[in-house]
PDB file of C-alpha atoms and ligand atoms in Angstrom:
ATOM      1  CA  MET A   1      87.383 102.866  79.137  1.00 93.00           C
ATOM      2  CA  ILE A   2      84.377  99.717  79.969  1.00 96.00           C
ATOM      3  CA  THR A   3      82.890  98.166  78.054  1.00 97.00           C
ATOM      4  CA  ILE A   4      78.772  97.176  77.599  1.00 98.00           C
ATOM      5  CA  LYS A   5      78.678  93.463  75.476  1.00 98.00           C
ATOM      6  CA  ASN A   6      75.803  92.974  73.412  1.00 98.00           C
ATOM      7  CA  ASN A   7      74.195  89.304  72.187  1.00 98.00           C
ATOM      8  CA  ILE A   8      76.511  88.020  70.039  1.00 98.00           C
ATOM      9  CA  GLN A   9      79.031  89.350  72.104  1.00 98.00           C
ATOM     10  CA  ILE A  10      77.776  87.878  75.454  1.00 98.00           C
ATOM     11  CA  ASP A  11      76.760  84.509  73.552  1.00 98.00           C
ATOM     12  CA  ARG A  12      80.937  83.986  72.355  1.00 98.00           C
ATOM     13  CA  MET A  13      81.143  84.514  75.937  1.00 98.00           C
ATOM     14  CA  ARG A  14      78.974  82.197  77.353  1.00 98.00           C
ATOM     15  CA  LYS A  15      80.533  79.802  74.756  1.00 98.00           C
ATOM     16  CA  ALA A  16      83.876  80.353  75.999  1.00 98.00           C
ATOM     17  CA  GLY A  17      82.487  80.125  79.591  1.00 98.00           C
ATOM     18  CA  LYS A  18      81.235  76.468  79.278  1.00 98.00           C
ATOM     19  CA  ILE A  19      84.443  75.039  76.854  1.00 98.00           C
ATOM     20  CA  LEU A  20      86.092  76.799  80.303  1.00 98.00           C
ATOM     21  CA  LYS A  21      84.403  74.875  82.841  1.00 98.00           C
ATOM     22  CA  GLU A  22      84.640  71.744  81.149  1.00 98.00           C
ATOM     23  CA  THR A  23      88.126  71.995  81.176  1.00 98.00           C
ATOM     24  CA  LEU A  24      88.784  72.865  84.519  1.00 98.00           C
ATOM     25  CA  ASP A  25      85.993  69.456  84.976  1.00 98.00           C
ATOM     26  CA  LEU A  26      88.622  67.603  83.207  1.00 98.00           C
ATOM     27  CA  LEU A  27      91.720  68.659  84.443  1.00 98.00           C
ATOM     28  CA  GLU A  28      89.932  68.436  88.282  1.00 98.00           C
ATOM     29  CA  ALA A  29      89.359  64.428  87.157  1.00 98.00           C
ATOM     30  CA  SER A  30      92.583  64.384  86.429  1.00 98.00           C
ATOM     31  CA  ILE A  31      94.402  65.726  89.938  1.00 98.00           C
ATOM     32  CA  TYR A  32      96.203  62.507  92.035  1.00 98.00           C
ATOM     33  CA  PRO A  33      99.178  62.199  93.958  1.00 98.00           C
ATOM     34  CA  GLY A  34     102.150  61.941  91.321  1.00 98.00           C
ATOM     35  CA  GLN A  35     100.028  63.656  88.233  1.00 98.00           C
ATOM     36  CA  THR A  36     102.366  66.228  87.039  1.00 98.00           C
ATOM     37  CA  THR A  37     101.235  69.859  85.924  1.00 98.00           C
ATOM     38  CA  LEU A  38     103.023  69.724  82.509  1.00 98.00           C
ATOM     39  CA  ARG A  39      99.970  66.606  82.032  1.00 98.00           C
ATOM     40  CA  LEU A  40      97.554  69.114  82.898  1.00 98.00           C
ATOM     41  CA  ASN A  41      98.307  72.017  81.093  1.00 98.00           C
ATOM     42  CA  ASP A  42      98.196  69.417  77.764  1.00 98.00           C
ATOM     43  CA  LEU A  43      94.845  67.977  78.520  1.00 98.00           C
ATOM     44  CA  ALA A  44      93.567  71.903  79.363  1.00 98.00           C
ATOM     45  CA  TYR A  45      95.875  72.584  75.644  1.00 98.00           C
ATOM     46  CA  GLN A  46      94.177  69.156  73.739  1.00 98.00           C
ATOM     47  CA  TYR A  47      90.343  70.107  75.186  1.00 98.00           C
ATOM     48  CA  ILE A  48      90.315  73.567  74.439  1.00 98.00           C
ATOM     49  CA  ILE A  49      92.215  72.917  70.229  1.00 98.00           C
ATOM     50  CA  SER A  50      89.958  69.959  70.116  1.00 98.00           C
ATOM     51  CA  GLN A  51      86.065  72.106  70.641  1.00 98.00           C
ATOM     52  CA  GLY A  52      87.765  74.820  67.820  1.00 98.00           C
ATOM     53  CA  ALA A  53      88.491  77.302  70.835  1.00 98.00           C
ATOM     54  CA  LYS A  54      91.785  78.713  71.432  1.00 98.00           C
ATOM     55  CA  PRO A  55      93.479  79.007  75.268  1.00 98.00           C
ATOM     56  CA  SER A  56      93.572  82.586  76.467  1.00 98.00           C
ATOM     57  CA  PHE A  57      96.812  82.038  78.483  1.00 98.00           C
ATOM     58  CA  LEU A  58      99.196  80.746  75.890  1.00 98.00           C
ATOM     59  CA  ASN A  59     101.341  83.650  74.854  1.00 97.00           C
ATOM     60  CA  TYR A  60      99.763  86.175  76.833  1.00 97.00           C
ATOM     61  CA  GLU A  61     102.583  88.205  76.733  1.00 96.00           C
ATOM     62  CA  GLY A  62     104.741  85.647  77.015  1.00 96.00           C
ATOM     63  CA  PHE A  63     103.377  83.380  79.172  1.00 97.00           C
ATOM     64  CA  PRO A  64     104.150  79.824  78.334  1.00 97.00           C
ATOM     65  CA  TYR A  65     101.482  77.554  79.193  1.00 98.00           C
ATOM     66  CA  THR A  66      97.809  77.396  78.750  1.00 98.00           C
ATOM     67  CA  ILE A  67      96.828  77.210  82.553  1.00 98.00           C
ATOM     68  CA  CYS A  68      98.771  78.823  85.211  1.00 98.00           C
ATOM     69  CA  ALA A  69      98.834  75.667  87.747  1.00 98.00           C
ATOM     70  CA  SER A  70     100.076  77.407  91.298  1.00 98.00           C
ATOM     71  CA  LEU A  71     101.053  75.582  94.066  1.00 98.00           C
ATOM     72  CA  ASN A  72     100.372  75.670  97.480  1.00 98.00           C
ATOM     73  CA  ASP A  73     101.933  78.514  98.376  1.00 98.00           C
ATOM     74  CA  GLN A  74     102.052  79.762  95.063  1.00 98.00           C
ATOM     75  CA  VAL A  75      99.244  82.085  94.774  1.00 98.00           C
ATOM     76  CA  VAL A  76      98.424  82.718  91.086  1.00 98.00           C
ATOM     77  CA  HIS A  77     100.743  82.030  87.431  1.00 98.00           C
ATOM     78  CA  GLY A  78     102.515  79.176  88.667  1.00 98.00           C
ATOM     79  CA  PHE A  79     104.644  77.591  85.821  1.00 98.00           C
ATOM     80  CA  SER A  80     103.796  73.945  84.620  1.00 98.00           C
ATOM     81  CA  SER A  81     106.244  71.524  85.880  1.00 97.00           C
ATOM     82  CA  GLU A  82     107.423  67.629  85.702  1.00 98.00           C
ATOM     83  CA  ILE A  83     107.554  67.946  89.247  1.00 96.00           C
ATOM     84  CA  PRO A  84     104.473  64.883  90.132  1.00 98.00           C
ATOM     85  CA  LEU A  85     102.101  66.268  92.626  1.00 98.00           C
ATOM     86  CA  LYS A  86     101.952  64.705  96.456  1.00 98.00           C
ATOM     87  CA  GLU A  87      98.987  64.423  98.251  1.00 98.00           C
ATOM     88  CA  GLY A  88      98.316  67.554 100.349  1.00 98.00           C
ATOM     89  CA  ASP A  89      99.249  69.486  97.945  1.00 98.00           C
ATOM     90  CA  ILE A  90      96.841  72.394  97.005  1.00 98.00           C
ATOM     91  CA  ILE A  91      97.063  73.103  93.725  1.00 98.00           C
ATOM     92  CA  SER A  92      94.987  76.287  91.682  1.00 98.00           C
ATOM     93  CA  ILE A  93      94.237  76.044  87.998  1.00 98.00           C
ATOM     94  CA  ASP A  94      93.349  79.458  86.545  1.00 98.00           C
ATOM     95  CA  CYS A  95      92.682  79.267  82.368  1.00 98.00           C
ATOM     96  CA  GLY A  96      91.585  81.440  79.589  1.00 98.00           C
ATOM     97  CA  VAL A  97      89.077  80.006  76.548  1.00 98.00           C
ATOM     98  CA  ILE A  98      88.379  82.223  73.242  1.00 98.00           C
ATOM     99  CA  TRP A  99      86.131  81.946  71.470  1.00 98.00           C
ATOM    100  CA  GLU A 100      85.284  83.523  68.398  1.00 98.00           C
ATOM    101  CA  GLY A 101      87.282  86.712  69.850  1.00 98.00           C
ATOM    102  CA  TYR A 102      86.102  87.032  73.488  1.00 98.00           C
ATOM    103  CA  HIS A 103      87.199  85.468  76.255  1.00 98.00           C
ATOM    104  CA  ALA A 104      86.089  83.404  78.951  1.00 98.00           C
ATOM    105  CA  ASP A 105      88.205  83.322  82.893  1.00 98.00           C
ATOM    106  CA  ALA A 106      88.328  81.006  85.853  1.00 99.00           C
ATOM    107  CA  ALA A 107      90.260  79.615  88.408  1.00 98.00           C
ATOM    108  CA  ARG A 108      89.725  77.331  90.681  1.00 98.00           C
ATOM    109  CA  THR A 109      91.992  75.746  94.070  1.00 98.00           C
ATOM    110  CA  PHE A 110      92.102  71.473  94.352  1.00 98.00           C
ATOM    111  CA  PRO A 111      93.143  68.878  96.751  1.00 98.00           C
ATOM    112  CA  VAL A 112      95.723  66.651  95.565  1.00 98.00           C
ATOM    113  CA  GLY A 113      94.330  63.607  97.753  1.00 98.00           C
ATOM    114  CA  ASN A 114      93.706  64.025 101.540  1.00 98.00           C
ATOM    115  CA  ILE A 115      94.708  67.905 102.702  1.00 98.00           C
ATOM    116  CA  SER A 116      94.520  69.208 105.932  1.00 98.00           C
ATOM    117  CA  ILE A 117      91.418  71.245 107.012  1.00 98.00           C
ATOM    118  CA  GLU A 118      93.420  74.442 107.379  1.00 98.00           C
ATOM    119  CA  LYS A 119      93.610  73.442 103.547  1.00 98.00           C
ATOM    120  CA  ALA A 120      90.073  72.404 102.913  1.00 98.00           C
ATOM    121  CA  ASN A 121      89.023  74.831 104.979  1.00 98.00           C
ATOM    122  CA  LEU A 122      90.895  77.970 103.479  1.00 98.00           C
ATOM    123  CA  ILE A 123      89.252  76.244  99.725  1.00 98.00           C
ATOM    124  CA  GLU A 124      86.153  76.400 100.579  1.00 98.00           C
ATOM    125  CA  ALA A 125      86.147  80.232 101.897  1.00 98.00           C
ATOM    126  CA  THR A 126      87.606  81.318  98.977  1.00 98.00           C
ATOM    127  CA  LYS A 127      84.745  79.438  97.148  1.00 98.00           C
ATOM    128  CA  GLU A 128      82.393  80.936  99.141  1.00 98.00           C
ATOM    129  CA  SER A 129      84.069  84.197  99.265  1.00 98.00           C
ATOM    130  CA  PHE A 130      83.100  84.697  95.167  1.00 98.00           C
ATOM    131  CA  PHE A 131      79.895  83.908  95.854  1.00 98.00           C
ATOM    132  CA  ALA A 132      79.589  86.283  99.414  1.00 98.00           C
ATOM    133  CA  GLY A 133      80.978  89.131  96.261  1.00 98.00           C
ATOM    134  CA  ILE A 134      78.023  88.578  93.711  1.00 98.00           C
ATOM    135  CA  LYS A 135      75.163  88.085  96.352  1.00 96.00           C
ATOM    136  CA  ASP A 136      72.671  90.834  95.506  1.00 92.00           C
ATOM    137  CA  ILE A 137      74.711  92.238  93.065  1.00 97.00           C
ATOM    138  CA  LYS A 138      72.703  93.559  89.783  1.00 98.00           C
ATOM    139  CA  ALA A 139      72.724  96.262  86.971  1.00 98.00           C
ATOM    140  CA  GLY A 140      72.451  99.806  89.417  1.00 98.00           C
ATOM    141  CA  SER A 141      74.937  98.048  92.166  1.00 98.00           C
ATOM    142  CA  ARG A 142      78.842  99.700  92.883  1.00 98.00           C
ATOM    143  CA  LEU A 143      82.043  97.880  92.150  1.00 98.00           C
ATOM    144  CA  GLY A 144      82.834  97.590  95.500  1.00 98.00           C
ATOM    145  CA  HIS A 145      79.630  96.170  96.971  1.00 98.00           C
ATOM    146  CA  ILE A 146      81.389  93.256  95.582  1.00 98.00           C
ATOM    147  CA  SER A 147      85.356  94.384  96.634  1.00 98.00           C
ATOM    148  CA  HIS A 148      83.967  94.863 100.371  1.00 98.00           C
ATOM    149  CA  ARG A 149      82.309  91.614 100.760  1.00 98.00           C
ATOM    150  CA  ILE A 150      84.964  89.013  99.640  1.00 98.00           C
ATOM    151  CA  GLN A 151      87.605  91.381 102.258  1.00 98.00           C
ATOM    152  CA  VAL A 152      85.002  91.098 104.675  1.00 98.00           C
ATOM    153  CA  TYR A 153      84.051  87.229 104.237  1.00 98.00           C
ATOM    154  CA  LEU A 154      88.001  86.348 104.134  1.00 98.00           C
ATOM    155  CA  GLU A 155      89.280  88.564 106.689  1.00 98.00           C
ATOM    156  CA  GLU A 156      86.620  87.947 109.144  1.00 98.00           C
ATOM    157  CA  ARG A 157      87.365  84.305 108.989  1.00 98.00           C
ATOM    158  CA  GLY A 158      91.352  85.081 109.409  1.00 98.00           C
ATOM    159  CA  TYR A 159      92.563  85.067 106.019  1.00 98.00           C
ATOM    160  CA  GLY A 160      95.213  87.161 104.678  1.00 98.00           C
ATOM    161  CA  VAL A 161      93.600  88.891 101.030  1.00 98.00           C
ATOM    162  CA  VAL A 162      95.520  89.527  98.528  1.00 98.00           C
ATOM    163  CA  ARG A 163      96.332  93.128  97.361  1.00 97.00           C
ATOM    164  CA  GLU A 164      98.689  93.475  94.531  1.00 97.00           C
ATOM    165  CA  LEU A 165      96.270  91.374  92.168  1.00 97.00           C
ATOM    166  CA  VAL A 166      92.919  92.418  91.148  1.00 98.00           C
ATOM    167  CA  GLY A 167      89.574  90.967  88.447  1.00 98.00           C
ATOM    168  CA  HIS A 168      88.661  93.372  86.072  1.00 98.00           C
ATOM    169  CA  GLY A 169      86.950  93.651  82.889  1.00 98.00           C
ATOM    170  CA  VAL A 170      86.691  90.452  80.375  1.00 98.00           C
ATOM    171  CA  GLY A 171      85.927  90.374  76.850  1.00 98.00           C
ATOM    172  CA  GLU A 172      87.510  91.157  73.396  1.00 98.00           C
ATOM    173  CA  LYS A 173      90.074  91.885  76.376  1.00 98.00           C
ATOM    174  CA  LEU A 174      91.242  89.346  78.767  1.00 98.00           C
ATOM    175  CA  HIS A 175      92.503  91.923  80.908  1.00 98.00           C
ATOM    176  CA  GLU A 176      89.947  94.642  80.243  1.00 98.00           C
ATOM    177  CA  ASP A 177      88.326  97.592  82.390  1.00 98.00           C
ATOM    178  CA  PRO A 178      87.951  98.413  85.088  1.00 98.00           C
ATOM    179  CA  CYS A 179      90.279  96.986  87.546  1.00 98.00           C
ATOM    180  CA  VAL A 180      88.100  94.326  90.441  1.00 98.00           C
ATOM    181  CA  PRO A 181      89.785  94.556  93.564  1.00 98.00           C
ATOM    182  CA  ASN A 182      88.723  91.732  96.406  1.00 98.00           C
ATOM    183  CA  TYR A 183      89.035  94.730  99.379  1.00 98.00           C
ATOM    184  CA  GLY A 184      87.370  97.855  99.240  1.00 97.00           C
ATOM    185  CA  LYS A 185      84.799 100.716 100.292  1.00 97.00           C
ATOM    186  CA  TYR A 186      81.111  99.040 100.312  1.00 94.00           C
ATOM    187  CA  ASN A 187      79.890 102.499  98.719  1.00 92.00           C
ATOM    188  CA  SER A 188      82.275 102.811  95.868  1.00 96.00           C
ATOM    189  CA  GLY A 189      83.436 102.415  92.306  1.00 96.00           C
ATOM    190  CA  VAL A 190      81.060 102.827  89.173  1.00 97.00           C
ATOM    191  CA  VAL A 191      77.718 102.088  89.132  1.00 98.00           C
ATOM    192  CA  LEU A 192      77.314  98.273  87.006  1.00 98.00           C
ATOM    193  CA  GLN A 193      75.870  98.457  84.724  1.00 98.00           C
ATOM    194  CA  GLU A 194      73.532  95.751  82.198  1.00 98.00           C
ATOM    195  CA  GLY A 195      76.123  94.209  79.780  1.00 98.00           C
ATOM    196  CA  MET A 196      79.621  94.571  81.632  1.00 98.00           C
ATOM    197  CA  THR A 197      81.880  91.690  81.658  1.00 98.00           C
ATOM    198  CA  LEU A 198      83.717  91.035  85.229  1.00 98.00           C
ATOM    199  CA  ALA A 199      86.305  88.218  85.742  1.00 98.00           C
ATOM    200  CA  ILE A 200      86.237  88.319  90.231  1.00 98.00           C
ATOM    201  CA  GLU A 201      88.558  86.466  91.786  1.00 98.00           C
ATOM    202  CA  PRO A 202      89.452  86.470  94.921  1.00 98.00           C
ATOM    203  CA  MET A 203      92.832  85.049  95.679  1.00 98.00           C
ATOM    204  CA  SER A 204      93.311  84.471  99.752  1.00 98.00           C
ATOM    205  CA  THR A 205      96.044  83.093 101.990  1.00 98.00           C
ATOM    206  CA  LEU A 206      96.327  81.086 105.249  1.00 98.00           C
ATOM    207  CA  GLY A 207      98.700  83.115 106.613  1.00 97.00           C
ATOM    208  CA  LYS A 208     100.060  87.007 105.765  1.00 98.00           C
ATOM    209  CA  ARG A 209      98.739  88.549 102.702  1.00 98.00           C
ATOM    210  CA  ASP A 210     102.314  89.821 102.049  1.00 98.00           C
ATOM    211  CA  VAL A 211     103.627  88.227  98.155  1.00 98.00           C
ATOM    212  CA  TYR A 212     107.035  88.033  96.469  1.00 98.00           C
ATOM    213  CA  LEU A 213     107.123  87.842  92.812  1.00 98.00           C
ATOM    214  CA  GLU A 214     109.392  84.514  92.172  1.00 98.00           C
ATOM    215  CA  ASP A 215     112.819  84.462  89.440  1.00 97.00           C
ATOM    216  CA  ASN A 216     110.510  83.622  86.495  1.00 96.00           C
ATOM    217  CA  ASP A 217     108.835  87.111  86.505  1.00 96.00           C
ATOM    218  CA  TRP A 218     105.339  85.208  86.577  1.00 97.00           C
ATOM    219  CA  THR A 219     104.766  83.557  89.399  1.00 97.00           C
ATOM    220  CA  VAL A 220     103.162  85.430  92.636  1.00 98.00           C
ATOM    221  CA  THR A 221     104.242  83.443  96.297  1.00 98.00           C
ATOM    222  CA  THR A 222     103.111  83.984  99.766  1.00 98.00           C
ATOM    223  CA  VAL A 223     106.161  85.543 101.718  1.00 98.00           C
ATOM    224  CA  ASP A 224     105.667  83.661 104.591  1.00 98.00           C
ATOM    225  CA  GLY A 225     105.430  80.104 102.492  1.00 98.00           C
ATOM    226  CA  LEU A 226     102.284  79.342 103.946  1.00 98.00           C
ATOM    227  CA  ALA A 227      99.240  78.259 101.111  1.00 98.00           C
ATOM    228  CA  SER A 228      97.261  80.540  99.231  1.00 98.00           C
ATOM    229  CA  ALA A 229      93.173  80.104  97.231  1.00 98.00           C
ATOM    230  CA  HIS A 230      91.852  81.780  94.209  1.00 98.00           C
ATOM    231  CA  TYR A 231      88.691  81.146  92.767  1.00 98.00           C
ATOM    232  CA  GLU A 232      87.612  82.978  89.966  1.00 98.00           C
ATOM    233  CA  ASN A 233      84.581  83.177  87.017  1.00 99.00           C
ATOM    234  CA  THR A 234      83.416  85.388  84.358  1.00 98.00           C
ATOM    235  CA  VAL A 235      80.133  87.017  85.458  1.00 98.00           C
ATOM    236  CA  LEU A 236      77.552  89.077  83.387  1.00 98.00           C
ATOM    237  CA  ILE A 237      75.574  92.058  85.044  1.00 98.00           C
ATOM    238  CA  THR A 238      71.919  91.764  83.989  1.00 98.00           C
ATOM    239  CA  LYS A 239      69.288  93.853  85.300  1.00 98.00           C
ATOM    240  CA  ASP A 240      68.095  91.643  87.881  1.00 97.00           C
ATOM    241  CA  GLY A 241      71.235  89.934  89.246  1.00 98.00           C
ATOM    242  CA  VAL A 242      74.423  88.398  87.564  1.00 98.00           C
ATOM    243  CA  GLU A 243      74.558  85.065  85.327  1.00 98.00           C
ATOM    244  CA  ILE A 244      77.931  83.227  85.337  1.00 98.00           C
ATOM    245  CA  LEU A 245      79.368  82.428  81.968  1.00 98.00           C
ATOM    246  CA  THR A 246      81.632  79.893  83.937  1.00 98.00           C
ATOM    247  CA  LEU A 247      79.633  77.813  85.794  1.00 96.00           C
TER     248      LEU A 247
HETATM  249 MG1  LIG B 301      92.583  83.642  85.777  1.00 95.53          MG
HETATM  250 MG1  LIG B 302      91.450  86.932  85.760  1.00 95.53          MG
END
């Protein structure tokens, strides 16, 4: 069931989104060669708690961290560790914040020091595919518009689009209906309504789109070992467009 949020619920999600954006900004400023993802995880936890909010991911279905820290060929749900980041790595950070019972969900891929042009282009294209996806979207648009545009944007540039994981509705629960795939037919899917809130999250690969689940039963990684990027925001569908709650 797709829930429509009222103004009180939307305001809670705006606040969650603001704290989440600040958390991601703090982490971005803390990424450098030698930094550890465990330290980034701690920084995120401390900041979210200091704002009177709660992390969405910690203990979600048993997930043991505040952030997902997915390195290089890891697509999503990477575990934090003591292993120092290296120059040339890319790190995808996914995080969620709960404010008064309502979630916001967002992800970014960041460079560690100087990275290859291939990885930089992958990060940029993944971000831009999100904006291509939401272009001209408003109440009355169909969900497939978003999915199709993300797919076309990435595939036209030669990138893989991960299919095993999708975006989702978000609100009182971290994962709500509908599923928001990053691939699909243009004129398909549910008709979007004012007050729907969606986490739209393209996940791309430098090589083939095939992925596997690591032994920890969480982390999803590319089969060919090539890099992956992730970009996600929580958005509100409005009469005239979309409001991005995590920017
Ligand atoms: Mg997320
Ligand atoms: Mg999400």
